[in-house]
Every structure is written in structure tokens, then in C-alpha cells.
Amino acid sequence: MTITESWQGEQLLNNASLKVSLAGLNLTNPTMLASGILGYSAETFETVAQGGAGAIVTKSVALKPSEGYSNPTIVQVRSGLINAMGLPNPGIEEFVKEIRTAKAVLRIPLIVSVYGFSAEEYATAAHKAVAAGADAVELNVSCPHVKETGSEIGQNPDVLTKVVHKVKISVEKPVFVKLTPNVTDIVEIAEAAQKAGADGLTLMNTVKAMAIDVETMMPILANRIGGLSGPAVKPIALRHVFNVYEHVKVPIIGCGGILDWQDAVEFLLAGASAVQIGTAIATVGPTVFQKVTRGIDAYLKRKRIRSVKEIVGLSHRS
Ligand SMILES: Cc1cc2nc3c(=O)[nH]c(=O)nc-3n(C[C@H](O)[C@H](O)[C@H](O)COP(=O)(O)O)c2cc1C
């Protein structure tokens, strides 16, 4: 990161028109790091904050450590990535040390993504994360490639309700629920999450996908099936945000294929109050947050709009 870039980042910190409030969390701008793209270290989170992110979501962490799947776990395809990491994580007991270190230096909200194999496991992981200083939790009920967790929970409104409810009574910080696009009716799931007490919804996790090597004639990923992210999924995510916005009152965080400010503005117009960026970090680097934010700022000025909040859901007017 250059001195000019970090100076411009500081300027953006004080720009009132970009500030967003998300279920009580105050963000200096509407961009956030999406879960899973950059691991668990406090040092990495600090780099992302310097890159201009308004908030950070950690990689998903569970009660017990997991090594995840063997390689290959990621394959690049046209306009995106397919990953099946298998939710590798150090376990919440180990991760609380990073949460404490990160909280000591970060000036932006830290949201810890948690997963589990039962409502109790989600709640215990969330409780420990909040006790260590997390400003909020995001429930990964949407990972498409690990059995008995992730999307197997987020595809069933009854099971999802139990998980969200249990977490809500275990923590006193905002609870965001990250939904899967791999369902027939995402509105039914979104409404169940809201009814169970979700303070916000993240839309969306990856789209179930695969790639085959024509030479070996075998699936490329060790797990065969993974989740597609990146520009290829943006129109799908956008449509889900647009659709869900018409049925829920809680804030929506748009996520899926955001690469530049135009993508982010589309999500805001569709009804997202903030956006998460993941795969684009691999192509643009950690300054993607600052670049997107600067683009949003210039757009608001050109349109003579005073606050980013004013464009949320604007595409729904008839
Ligand atoms: C390598 C990789 C790892 C991911 N790990 C997680 C994870 O641990 N938890 C989670 O909720 N989402 C995870 N995701 C999904 C992203 O957070 C995001 O929902 C998805 O990639 C779509 O956004 P994007 O197109 O900006 O990447 C992962 C995505 C990628 C590419």
C-alpha cells in the first residue's frame, strides 16, 4: 500500500456521507471483508482495515479445530473461483487469542463468523467470540461443501430457526445470518431467520459448482463439489438481495462478485445497506475497499446525494 493510498484512506474515514449503521455497528463506509478470504490473523485484519474496509468478517470458526479438505481446494474458472476448503479452522479456543489481539489494534468493527454441527455448538462458539471482544457474529449457515453444517442448516427453515434463536439468547451483540443461494425459495429462509431474531442478513454465500479436468477426466477439487464466487455470481446475488429486500425489515449485507464501485452501488440500489467483498481481493488486493469507497463517494457527489443511506433500495421505486 502506498503512502498516498493510506492518506486517502484516512480522508475517507472522516466522510460523513459514507457512514453506515448496521444493526448498531458504526461503519465508516459500507465495504466489509467477506468471510474466509484472508484467514484468521490479527495482522491480516489490520492490513484489510488499512486497505479501507468499514468492517471485517473473519473466516468461519467452530468449537473444535478442523484441518479441512486435502488439496486441491480451489480452482480458478472463467469469472470466478470454485472453492471447497472444508472449513479449516483452529477452533474457537485458539482463535480467541487472535480476536483479543485484533481488537487491541482495530478501529473498525470485527465480526466473527461461526459455524457448528448443532444449535448448541453455534451458540457456544458465538458466546466465546463475543466474550473475547467480537462486535458481532455472522452465522455461516450456508457453506455448500461440508456435511451436517452450513447450507444443510440454512436450507431448512425449522433447523435455521433453532440455531438463530439459540445464538440470540447466548450473545448480546448483533447476530447476522449468512444465507445460501442453493435453495428453492430464499425469501422463506430469510423470513425464518428474521423471525428467529436475526439482526441482519448477509446475501450470499457461494453457489454450488464444480470443474472437471479433461485430461485426467476427473473432478478437479478433492471434494469434487465446491462453491462458486467472483464476478460470475454477481447477478445471482443481486437478484437475491432485490427479492429479499421486499420481504424483510432487517438490514441486508450484499455479497457476491463485487469487484468495483459500480457493483457495490448496484447492491445498495437493490436494497443492501452494506457490501462484503471476497474474491476481488485476490485480483485487486486489500485496497479494493478504498477503491470501491472512493468510487461510491464520487458517484454520490455526481448525483448530488448527501448520504449513501439514501440510495439503499432506491431501485424498488415504481
Ligand atoms: C476461498 C474462499 C473461502 C471462503 N470461506 C468462507 C468461510 O469460511 N465462511 C463463509 O461464510 N464464507 C466463506 N466464503 C464465501 C465468501 O465469504 C463469499 O460469500 C463468497 O465468496 C461470495 O463473495 P465474493 O464473490 O466477493 O467472493 C469463502 C469464499 C472463498 C472464495
mmCIF file of C-alpha atoms and ligand atoms in Angstrom:
data_model
loop_
_atom_site.group_PDB
_atom_site.id
_atom_site.type_symbol
_atom_site.label_atom_id
_atom_site.label_comp_id
_atom_site.label_asym_id
_atom_site.label_seq_id
_atom_site.Cartn_x
_atom_site.Cartn_y
_atom_site.Cartn_z
ATOM 1 C CA MET A 1 0.000 0.000 0.000
ATOM 2 C CA THR A 2 1.407 3.409 -0.930
ATOM 3 C CA ILE A 3 1.525 6.470 1.363
ATOM 4 C CA THR A 4 -0.972 8.203 -0.968
ATOM 5 C CA GLU A 5 -3.383 5.284 -0.647
ATOM 6 C CA SER A 6 -3.254 5.222 3.160
ATOM 7 C CA TRP A 7 -3.609 9.033 3.275
ATOM 8 C CA GLN A 8 -6.695 8.813 1.053
ATOM 9 C CA GLY A 9 -7.961 6.056 3.353
ATOM 10 C CA GLU A 10 -7.710 8.459 6.305
ATOM 11 C CA GLN A 11 -9.689 11.066 4.350
ATOM 12 C CA LEU A 12 -12.445 8.550 3.728
ATOM 13 C CA LEU A 13 -12.632 7.750 7.461
ATOM 14 C CA ASN A 14 -13.988 11.217 8.151
ATOM 15 C CA ASN A 15 -16.512 11.383 5.333
ATOM 16 C CA ALA A 16 -19.987 11.613 6.915
ATOM 17 C CA SER A 17 -21.801 10.808 3.670
ATOM 18 C CA LEU A 18 -20.275 7.322 3.608
ATOM 19 C CA LYS A 19 -21.048 6.328 7.200
ATOM 20 C CA VAL A 20 -23.402 3.387 7.716
ATOM 21 C CA SER A 21 -25.081 1.991 10.807
ATOM 22 C CA LEU A 22 -25.641 -1.737 10.678
ATOM 23 C CA ALA A 23 -27.753 -3.170 13.497
ATOM 24 C CA GLY A 24 -25.984 -0.779 15.878
ATOM 25 C CA LEU A 25 -22.490 -1.211 14.394
ATOM 26 C CA ASN A 26 -20.969 2.006 13.105
ATOM 27 C CA LEU A 27 -19.072 1.648 9.852
ATOM 28 C CA THR A 28 -17.011 4.463 8.335
ATOM 29 C CA ASN A 29 -18.049 3.195 4.892
ATOM 30 C CA PRO A 30 -20.266 0.380 3.561
ATOM 31 C CA THR A 31 -17.492 -2.046 2.482
ATOM 32 C CA MET A 32 -16.644 -5.131 4.524
ATOM 33 C CA LEU A 33 -14.237 -8.055 4.230
ATOM 34 C CA ALA A 34 -16.217 -11.233 3.387
ATOM 35 C CA SER A 35 -15.625 -14.316 5.499
ATOM 36 C CA GLY A 36 -12.937 -16.789 4.576
ATOM 37 C CA ILE A 37 -10.864 -14.980 2.041
ATOM 38 C CA LEU A 38 -7.996 -13.919 4.257
ATOM 39 C CA GLY A 39 -7.675 -16.344 7.136
ATOM 40 C CA TYR A 40 -7.520 -15.635 10.828
ATOM 41 C CA SER A 41 -4.558 -13.490 11.778
ATOM 42 C CA ALA A 42 -4.953 -10.123 13.520
ATOM 43 C CA GLU A 43 -2.137 -8.819 11.304
ATOM 44 C CA THR A 44 -4.134 -9.629 8.162
ATOM 45 C CA PHE A 45 -7.216 -7.885 9.571
ATOM 46 C CA GLU A 46 -5.105 -4.787 10.212
ATOM 47 C CA THR A 47 -3.946 -4.827 6.555
ATOM 48 C CA VAL A 48 -7.584 -5.020 5.444
ATOM 49 C CA ALA A 49 -8.505 -2.119 7.754
ATOM 50 C CA GLN A 50 -5.653 -0.062 6.276
ATOM 51 C CA GLY A 51 -6.977 -1.010 2.836
ATOM 52 C CA GLY A 52 -10.124 0.905 3.754
ATOM 53 C CA ALA A 53 -12.657 -1.729 4.847
ATOM 54 C CA GLY A 54 -15.524 -0.460 7.016
ATOM 55 C CA ALA A 55 -15.711 -3.777 8.910
ATOM 56 C CA ILE A 56 -14.134 -7.209 8.950
ATOM 57 C CA VAL A 57 -15.726 -10.644 8.951
ATOM 58 C CA THR A 58 -13.346 -13.432 9.988
ATOM 59 C CA LYS A 59 -13.088 -16.847 8.403
ATOM 60 C CA SER A 60 -15.672 -19.214 9.894
ATOM 61 C CA VAL A 61 -14.597 -20.794 13.155
ATOM 62 C CA ALA A 62 -16.140 -23.714 15.049
ATOM 63 C CA LEU A 63 -15.882 -25.154 18.543
ATOM 64 C CA LYS A 64 -13.319 -27.754 17.513
ATOM 65 C CA PRO A 65 -10.335 -27.320 15.174
ATOM 66 C CA SER A 66 -10.591 -28.810 11.689
ATOM 67 C CA GLU A 67 -7.961 -29.370 9.006
ATOM 68 C CA GLY A 68 -10.417 -29.056 6.146
ATOM 69 C CA TYR A 69 -10.045 -30.981 2.898
ATOM 70 C CA SER A 70 -6.872 -32.060 1.187
ATOM 71 C CA ASN A 71 -5.725 -30.226 -1.961
ATOM 72 C CA PRO A 72 -6.806 -29.126 -4.475
ATOM 73 C CA THR A 73 -9.257 -26.945 -2.573
ATOM 74 C CA ILE A 74 -9.538 -24.023 -5.020
ATOM 75 C CA VAL A 75 -9.826 -23.893 -8.787
ATOM 76 C CA GLN A 76 -9.956 -20.780 -10.951
ATOM 77 C CA VAL A 77 -12.662 -20.771 -13.612
ATOM 78 C CA ARG A 78 -13.812 -18.071 -16.033
ATOM 79 C CA SER A 79 -15.023 -15.085 -13.976
ATOM 80 C CA GLY A 80 -14.573 -16.720 -10.604
ATOM 81 C CA LEU A 81 -13.203 -19.292 -8.185
ATOM 82 C CA ILE A 82 -14.636 -22.588 -7.043
ATOM 83 C CA ASN A 83 -13.531 -23.499 -3.520
ATOM 84 C CA ALA A 84 -14.054 -26.456 -1.255
ATOM 85 C CA MET A 85 -11.761 -25.739 1.654
ATOM 86 C CA GLY A 86 -13.832 -27.837 4.082
ATOM 87 C CA LEU A 87 -13.957 -25.027 6.661
ATOM 88 C CA PRO A 88 -10.421 -25.460 8.063
ATOM 89 C CA ASN A 89 -10.116 -23.563 11.343
ATOM 90 C CA PRO A 90 -8.082 -23.510 14.559
ATOM 91 C CA GLY A 91 -11.133 -23.884 16.848
ATOM 92 C CA ILE A 92 -12.634 -21.054 18.873
ATOM 93 C CA GLU A 93 -10.424 -21.626 21.980
ATOM 94 C CA GLU A 94 -7.313 -20.927 19.914
ATOM 95 C CA PHE A 95 -8.956 -18.173 17.847
ATOM 96 C CA VAL A 96 -9.996 -16.059 20.834
ATOM 97 C CA LYS A 97 -6.322 -15.069 21.191
ATOM 98 C CA GLU A 98 -6.414 -13.536 17.660
ATOM 99 C CA ILE A 99 -9.737 -11.822 18.435
ATOM 100 C CA ARG A 100 -8.178 -10.155 21.505
ATOM 101 C CA THR A 101 -5.053 -9.112 19.586
ATOM 102 C CA ALA A 102 -7.124 -7.787 16.670
ATOM 103 C CA LYS A 103 -9.469 -5.852 18.970
ATOM 104 C CA ALA A 104 -6.497 -4.138 20.606
ATOM 105 C CA VAL A 105 -5.457 -2.536 17.302
ATOM 106 C CA LEU A 106 -8.539 -2.378 15.046
ATOM 107 C CA ARG A 107 -10.605 0.793 14.839
ATOM 108 C CA ILE A 108 -13.363 -0.885 12.802
ATOM 109 C CA PRO A 109 -15.964 -3.493 13.854
ATOM 110 C CA LEU A 110 -14.790 -7.114 13.974
ATOM 111 C CA ILE A 111 -17.473 -9.659 13.151
ATOM 112 C CA VAL A 112 -16.624 -13.266 13.890
ATOM 113 C CA SER A 113 -18.116 -15.865 11.558
ATOM 114 C CA VAL A 114 -19.067 -19.055 13.403
ATOM 115 C CA TYR A 115 -20.354 -22.471 12.430
ATOM 116 C CA GLY A 116 -21.266 -25.660 14.265
ATOM 117 C CA PHE A 117 -22.923 -29.042 13.953
ATOM 118 C CA SER A 118 -25.812 -28.211 16.310
ATOM 119 C CA ALA A 119 -27.579 -25.121 17.652
ATOM 120 C CA GLU A 120 -25.616 -25.529 20.901
ATOM 121 C CA GLU A 121 -22.283 -25.541 19.057
ATOM 122 C CA TYR A 122 -23.162 -22.377 17.131
ATOM 123 C CA ALA A 123 -24.230 -20.698 20.370
ATOM 124 C CA THR A 124 -21.144 -21.714 22.337
ATOM 125 C CA ALA A 125 -18.761 -20.573 19.570
ATOM 126 C CA ALA A 126 -20.660 -17.279 19.252
ATOM 127 C CA HIS A 127 -20.627 -16.749 23.029
ATOM 128 C CA LYS A 128 -16.854 -17.312 23.258
ATOM 129 C CA ALA A 129 -16.224 -14.989 20.293
ATOM 130 C CA VAL A 130 -18.268 -12.198 21.865
ATOM 131 C CA ALA A 131 -16.665 -12.761 25.292
ATOM 132 C CA ALA A 132 -13.262 -12.267 23.605
ATOM 133 C CA GLY A 133 -14.389 -8.940 22.116
ATOM 134 C CA ALA A 134 -16.181 -9.626 18.816
ATOM 135 C CA ASP A 135 -18.503 -6.730 17.946
ATOM 136 C CA ALA A 136 -20.980 -9.092 16.284
ATOM 137 C CA VAL A 137 -21.224 -12.620 14.923
ATOM 138 C CA GLU A 138 -22.148 -13.885 11.482
ATOM 139 C CA LEU A 139 -23.643 -17.370 11.343
ATOM 140 C CA ASN A 140 -22.325 -19.457 8.480
ATOM 141 C CA VAL A 141 -25.450 -21.480 7.717
ATOM 142 C CA SER A 142 -24.576 -21.524 4.045
ATOM 143 C CA CYS A 143 -21.263 -23.272 3.297
ATOM 144 C CA PRO A 144 -22.157 -25.618 0.412
ATOM 145 C CA HIS A 145 -19.478 -28.278 0.851
ATOM 146 C CA VAL A 146 -19.357 -29.563 4.460
ATOM 147 C CA LYS A 147 -21.845 -32.159 5.688
ATOM 148 C CA GLU A 148 -24.207 -31.573 8.666
ATOM 149 C CA THR A 149 -23.451 -27.867 8.924
ATOM 150 C CA GLY A 150 -23.506 -24.778 6.687
ATOM 151 C CA SER A 151 -26.148 -24.958 3.980
ATOM 152 C CA GLU A 152 -27.627 -28.157 5.452
ATOM 153 C CA ILE A 153 -28.782 -25.842 8.266
ATOM 154 C CA GLY A 154 -29.530 -22.812 6.136
ATOM 155 C CA GLN A 155 -31.685 -24.777 3.687
ATOM 156 C CA ASN A 156 -34.150 -25.827 6.372
ATOM 157 C CA PRO A 157 -36.217 -23.017 7.971
ATOM 158 C CA ASP A 158 -37.012 -25.073 11.109
ATOM 159 C CA VAL A 159 -33.409 -26.030 11.824
ATOM 160 C CA LEU A 160 -32.268 -22.493 10.994
ATOM 161 C CA THR A 161 -34.821 -21.037 13.414
ATOM 162 C CA LYS A 162 -33.452 -23.183 16.270
ATOM 163 C CA VAL A 163 -29.866 -22.153 15.539
ATOM 164 C CA VAL A 164 -30.595 -18.422 15.294
ATOM 165 C CA HIS A 165 -32.792 -18.487 18.382
ATOM 166 C CA LYS A 166 -30.188 -20.325 20.460
ATOM 167 C CA VAL A 167 -27.430 -17.928 19.400
ATOM 168 C CA LYS A 168 -29.620 -14.887 20.070
ATOM 169 C CA ILE A 169 -30.199 -15.911 23.678
ATOM 170 C CA SER A 170 -26.467 -16.602 24.125
ATOM 171 C CA VAL A 171 -24.977 -13.288 22.971
ATOM 172 C CA GLU A 172 -25.787 -9.636 23.463
ATOM 173 C CA LYS A 173 -24.218 -8.434 20.231
ATOM 174 C CA PRO A 174 -25.769 -8.272 16.748
ATOM 175 C CA VAL A 175 -26.257 -11.609 15.013
ATOM 176 C CA PHE A 176 -26.006 -11.650 11.214
ATOM 177 C CA VAL A 177 -27.167 -14.708 9.311
ATOM 178 C CA LYS A 178 -25.425 -15.558 6.045
ATOM 179 C CA LEU A 179 -27.772 -17.240 3.610
ATOM 180 C CA THR A 180 -27.164 -19.757 0.864
ATOM 181 C CA PRO A 181 -28.358 -19.243 -2.722
ATOM 182 C CA ASN A 182 -28.669 -23.027 -3.035
ATOM 183 C CA VAL A 183 -32.375 -23.084 -2.103
ATOM 184 C CA THR A 184 -35.663 -23.006 -3.962
ATOM 185 C CA ASP A 185 -37.131 -20.075 -2.032
ATOM 186 C CA ILE A 186 -34.628 -17.764 -0.350
ATOM 187 C CA VAL A 187 -37.407 -15.470 0.919
ATOM 188 C CA GLU A 188 -38.820 -18.270 3.098
ATOM 189 C CA ILE A 189 -35.363 -18.753 4.659
ATOM 190 C CA ALA A 190 -34.772 -15.016 5.086
ATOM 191 C CA GLU A 191 -38.143 -14.577 6.800
ATOM 192 C CA ALA A 192 -37.422 -17.521 9.137
ATOM 193 C CA ALA A 193 -34.068 -16.000 10.108
ATOM 194 C CA GLN A 194 -35.654 -12.604 10.758
ATOM 195 C CA LYS A 195 -38.464 -14.133 12.816
ATOM 196 C CA ALA A 196 -35.926 -16.057 14.917
ATOM 197 C CA GLY A 197 -34.225 -12.763 15.789
ATOM 198 C CA ALA A 198 -31.518 -12.179 13.176
ATOM 199 C CA ASP A 199 -30.299 -8.572 13.326
ATOM 200 C CA GLY A 200 -29.223 -8.620 9.687
ATOM 201 C CA LEU A 201 -28.854 -10.949 6.716
ATOM 202 C CA THR A 202 -25.796 -11.494 4.543
ATOM 203 C CA LEU A 203 -26.672 -12.477 0.998
ATOM 204 C CA MET A 204 -24.984 -14.621 -0.126
ATOM 205 C CA ASN A 205 -22.525 -17.494 0.241
ATOM 206 C CA THR A 206 -21.166 -19.369 -2.783
ATOM 207 C CA VAL A 207 -23.156 -21.176 -5.481
ATOM 208 C CA LYS A 208 -22.692 -24.963 -5.654
ATOM 209 C CA ALA A 209 -20.432 -25.732 -8.608
ATOM 210 C CA MET A 210 -17.689 -27.977 -9.995
ATOM 211 C CA ALA A 211 -14.925 -28.237 -12.601
ATOM 212 C CA ILE A 212 -13.559 -31.323 -14.409
ATOM 213 C CA ASP A 213 -10.043 -31.794 -15.782
ATOM 214 C CA VAL A 214 -10.429 -33.037 -19.344
ATOM 215 C CA GLU A 215 -7.003 -34.730 -19.328
ATOM 216 C CA THR A 216 -7.413 -36.743 -16.133
ATOM 217 C CA MET A 217 -11.178 -36.920 -16.835
ATOM 218 C CA MET A 218 -11.776 -36.358 -13.106
ATOM 219 C CA PRO A 219 -13.278 -33.589 -10.944
ATOM 220 C CA ILE A 220 -10.524 -31.092 -10.071
ATOM 221 C CA LEU A 221 -11.415 -30.401 -6.434
ATOM 222 C CA ALA A 222 -10.583 -33.142 -3.918
ATOM 223 C CA ASN A 223 -14.145 -32.752 -2.621
ATOM 224 C CA ARG A 224 -15.450 -32.791 -6.233
ATOM 225 C CA ILE A 225 -18.130 -30.171 -5.443
ATOM 226 C CA GLY A 226 -17.372 -26.654 -4.236
ATOM 227 C CA GLY A 227 -18.803 -23.154 -4.168
ATOM 228 C CA LEU A 228 -18.501 -20.596 -6.983
ATOM 229 C CA SER A 229 -17.614 -16.980 -6.119
ATOM 230 C CA GLY A 230 -16.458 -13.907 -8.038
ATOM 231 C CA PRO A 231 -17.972 -11.884 -10.903
ATOM 232 C CA ALA A 232 -19.828 -14.923 -12.287
ATOM 233 C CA VAL A 233 -22.209 -14.933 -9.307
ATOM 234 C CA LYS A 234 -22.877 -11.195 -9.011
ATOM 235 C CA PRO A 235 -26.169 -11.078 -10.944
ATOM 236 C CA ILE A 236 -27.461 -14.017 -8.872
ATOM 237 C CA ALA A 237 -26.566 -12.354 -5.568
ATOM 238 C CA LEU A 238 -28.026 -9.057 -6.741
ATOM 239 C CA ARG A 239 -31.332 -10.683 -7.592
ATOM 240 C CA HIS A 240 -31.486 -12.358 -4.161
ATOM 241 C CA VAL A 241 -30.845 -9.027 -2.401
ATOM 242 C CA PHE A 242 -33.506 -7.308 -4.529
ATOM 243 C CA ASN A 243 -36.009 -10.068 -3.814
ATOM 244 C CA VAL A 244 -35.361 -10.426 -0.069
ATOM 245 C CA TYR A 245 -35.385 -6.627 0.467
ATOM 246 C CA GLU A 246 -39.099 -6.606 -0.390
ATOM 247 C CA HIS A 247 -39.870 -9.074 2.409
ATOM 248 C CA VAL A 248 -37.676 -8.240 5.421
ATOM 249 C CA LYS A 249 -37.080 -5.218 7.633
ATOM 250 C CA VAL A 250 -33.619 -6.089 8.984
ATOM 251 C CA PRO A 251 -30.571 -4.718 7.133
ATOM 252 C CA ILE A 252 -29.136 -6.749 4.273
ATOM 253 C CA ILE A 253 -25.432 -7.068 3.509
ATOM 254 C CA GLY A 254 -24.869 -7.785 -0.185
ATOM 255 C CA CYS A 255 -22.102 -10.210 -1.120
ATOM 256 C CA GLY A 256 -21.140 -11.971 -4.330
ATOM 257 C CA GLY A 257 -18.816 -10.951 -7.142
ATOM 258 C CA ILE A 258 -18.271 -7.324 -6.165
ATOM 259 C CA LEU A 259 -15.207 -6.039 -7.990
ATOM 260 C CA ASP A 260 -15.663 -2.270 -8.288
ATOM 261 C CA TRP A 261 -17.805 0.667 -7.099
ATOM 262 C CA GLN A 262 -20.457 0.132 -9.782
ATOM 263 C CA ASP A 263 -21.063 -3.404 -8.471
ATOM 264 C CA ALA A 264 -21.332 -2.066 -4.918
ATOM 265 C CA VAL A 265 -23.753 0.694 -5.932
ATOM 266 C CA GLU A 266 -25.941 -1.875 -7.723
ATOM 267 C CA PHE A 267 -26.206 -3.848 -4.465
ATOM 268 C CA LEU A 268 -27.056 -0.703 -2.490
ATOM 269 C CA LEU A 269 -29.744 0.240 -5.012
ATOM 270 C CA ALA A 270 -31.119 -3.314 -4.790
ATOM 271 C CA GLY A 271 -31.530 -2.936 -1.020
ATOM 272 C CA ALA A 272 -28.219 -3.749 0.663
ATOM 273 C CA SER A 273 -27.133 -1.418 3.480
ATOM 274 C CA ALA A 274 -23.508 -2.555 3.130
ATOM 275 C CA VAL A 275 -21.483 -4.901 0.940
ATOM 276 C CA GLN A 276 -18.925 -7.635 1.538
ATOM 277 C CA ILE A 277 -16.013 -8.234 -0.809
ATOM 278 C CA GLY A 278 -14.133 -11.523 -1.031
ATOM 279 C CA THR A 279 -12.746 -12.912 -4.270
ATOM 280 C CA ALA A 280 -11.849 -9.444 -5.644
ATOM 281 C CA ILE A 281 -9.117 -9.203 -3.007
ATOM 282 C CA ALA A 282 -7.254 -11.876 -4.971
ATOM 283 C CA THR A 283 -7.319 -9.739 -8.126
ATOM 284 C CA VAL A 284 -7.309 -6.143 -6.808
ATOM 285 C CA GLY A 285 -5.595 -6.582 -3.411
ATOM 286 C CA PRO A 286 -6.626 -5.181 0.006
ATOM 287 C CA THR A 287 -7.002 -1.631 -1.372
ATOM 288 C CA VAL A 288 -10.156 -2.815 -3.183
ATOM 289 C CA PHE A 289 -12.169 -1.460 -0.212
ATOM 290 C CA GLN A 290 -10.735 2.012 -0.585
ATOM 291 C CA LYS A 291 -11.162 1.978 -4.373
ATOM 292 C CA VAL A 292 -14.813 0.926 -4.104
ATOM 293 C CA THR A 293 -15.454 3.512 -1.373
ATOM 294 C CA ARG A 294 -13.842 6.315 -3.364
ATOM 295 C CA GLY A 295 -15.999 5.347 -6.347
ATOM 296 C CA ILE A 296 -19.161 5.421 -4.235
ATOM 297 C CA ASP A 297 -18.145 8.821 -2.856
ATOM 298 C CA ALA A 298 -17.632 10.279 -6.362
ATOM 299 C CA TYR A 299 -20.951 8.771 -7.508
ATOM 300 C CA LEU A 300 -22.854 10.361 -4.589
ATOM 301 C CA LYS A 301 -21.264 13.730 -5.312
ATOM 302 C CA ARG A 302 -22.058 13.489 -9.049
ATOM 303 C CA LYS A 303 -25.675 12.593 -8.261
ATOM 304 C CA ARG A 304 -25.872 15.283 -5.554
ATOM 305 C CA ILE A 305 -26.917 12.723 -2.924
ATOM 306 C CA ARG A 306 -25.937 13.554 0.644
ATOM 307 C CA SER A 307 -25.638 10.093 2.175
ATOM 308 C CA VAL A 308 -25.052 6.563 0.988
ATOM 309 C CA LYS A 309 -28.049 5.581 3.154
ATOM 310 C CA GLU A 310 -30.314 7.472 0.748
ATOM 311 C CA ILE A 311 -29.659 5.085 -2.143
ATOM 312 C CA VAL A 312 -30.405 1.869 -0.248
ATOM 313 C CA GLY A 313 -33.266 0.133 -2.067
ATOM 314 C CA LEU A 314 -33.793 3.045 -4.465
ATOM 315 C CA SER A 315 -34.254 0.731 -7.465
ATOM 316 C CA HIS A 316 -37.542 -0.502 -5.957
ATOM 317 C CA ARG A 317 -39.432 2.719 -6.516
ATOM 318 C CA SER A 318 -42.189 2.406 -9.109
HETATM 319 C C1 LIG B 1 -11.511 -19.309 -0.612
HETATM 320 C C2 LIG B 1 -12.853 -18.941 -0.013
HETATM 321 C C3 LIG B 1 -13.116 -19.282 1.306
HETATM 322 C C4 LIG B 1 -14.350 -18.950 1.878
HETATM 323 N N1 LIG B 1 -14.597 -19.265 3.195
HETATM 324 C C5 LIG B 1 -15.771 -18.877 3.769
HETATM 325 C C6 LIG B 1 -15.992 -19.113 5.145
HETATM 326 O O1 LIG B 1 -15.133 -19.620 5.888
HETATM 327 N N2 LIG B 1 -17.204 -18.736 5.661
HETATM 328 C C7 LIG B 1 -18.173 -18.130 4.903
HETATM 329 O O2 LIG B 1 -19.249 -17.797 5.427
HETATM 330 N N3 LIG B 1 -17.957 -17.865 3.593
HETATM 331 C C8 LIG B 1 -16.796 -18.225 3.013
HETATM 332 N N4 LIG B 1 -16.568 -17.951 1.692
HETATM 333 C C9 LIG B 1 -17.625 -17.262 0.903
HETATM 334 C C10 LIG B 1 -17.370 -15.751 0.841
HETATM 335 O O3 LIG B 1 -17.391 -15.154 2.112
HETATM 336 C C11 LIG B 1 -18.439 -15.060 -0.051
HETATM 337 O O4 LIG B 1 -19.712 -15.301 0.483
HETATM 338 C C12 LIG B 1 -18.405 -15.563 -1.475
HETATM 339 O O5 LIG B 1 -17.082 -15.833 -1.899
HETATM 340 C C13 LIG B 1 -19.054 -14.578 -2.456
HETATM 341 O O6 LIG B 1 -18.423 -13.319 -2.429
HETATM 342 P P1 LIG B 1 -17.210 -12.911 -3.454
HETATM 343 O O7 LIG B 1 -17.700 -13.245 -4.835
HETATM 344 O O8 LIG B 1 -16.963 -11.471 -3.207
HETATM 345 O O9 LIG B 1 -16.035 -13.778 -3.081
HETATM 346 C C14 LIG B 1 -15.354 -18.277 1.092
HETATM 347 C C15 LIG B 1 -15.048 -17.936 -0.242
HETATM 348 C C16 LIG B 1 -13.826 -18.252 -0.798
HETATM 349 C C17 LIG B 1 -13.557 -17.876 -2.232
#
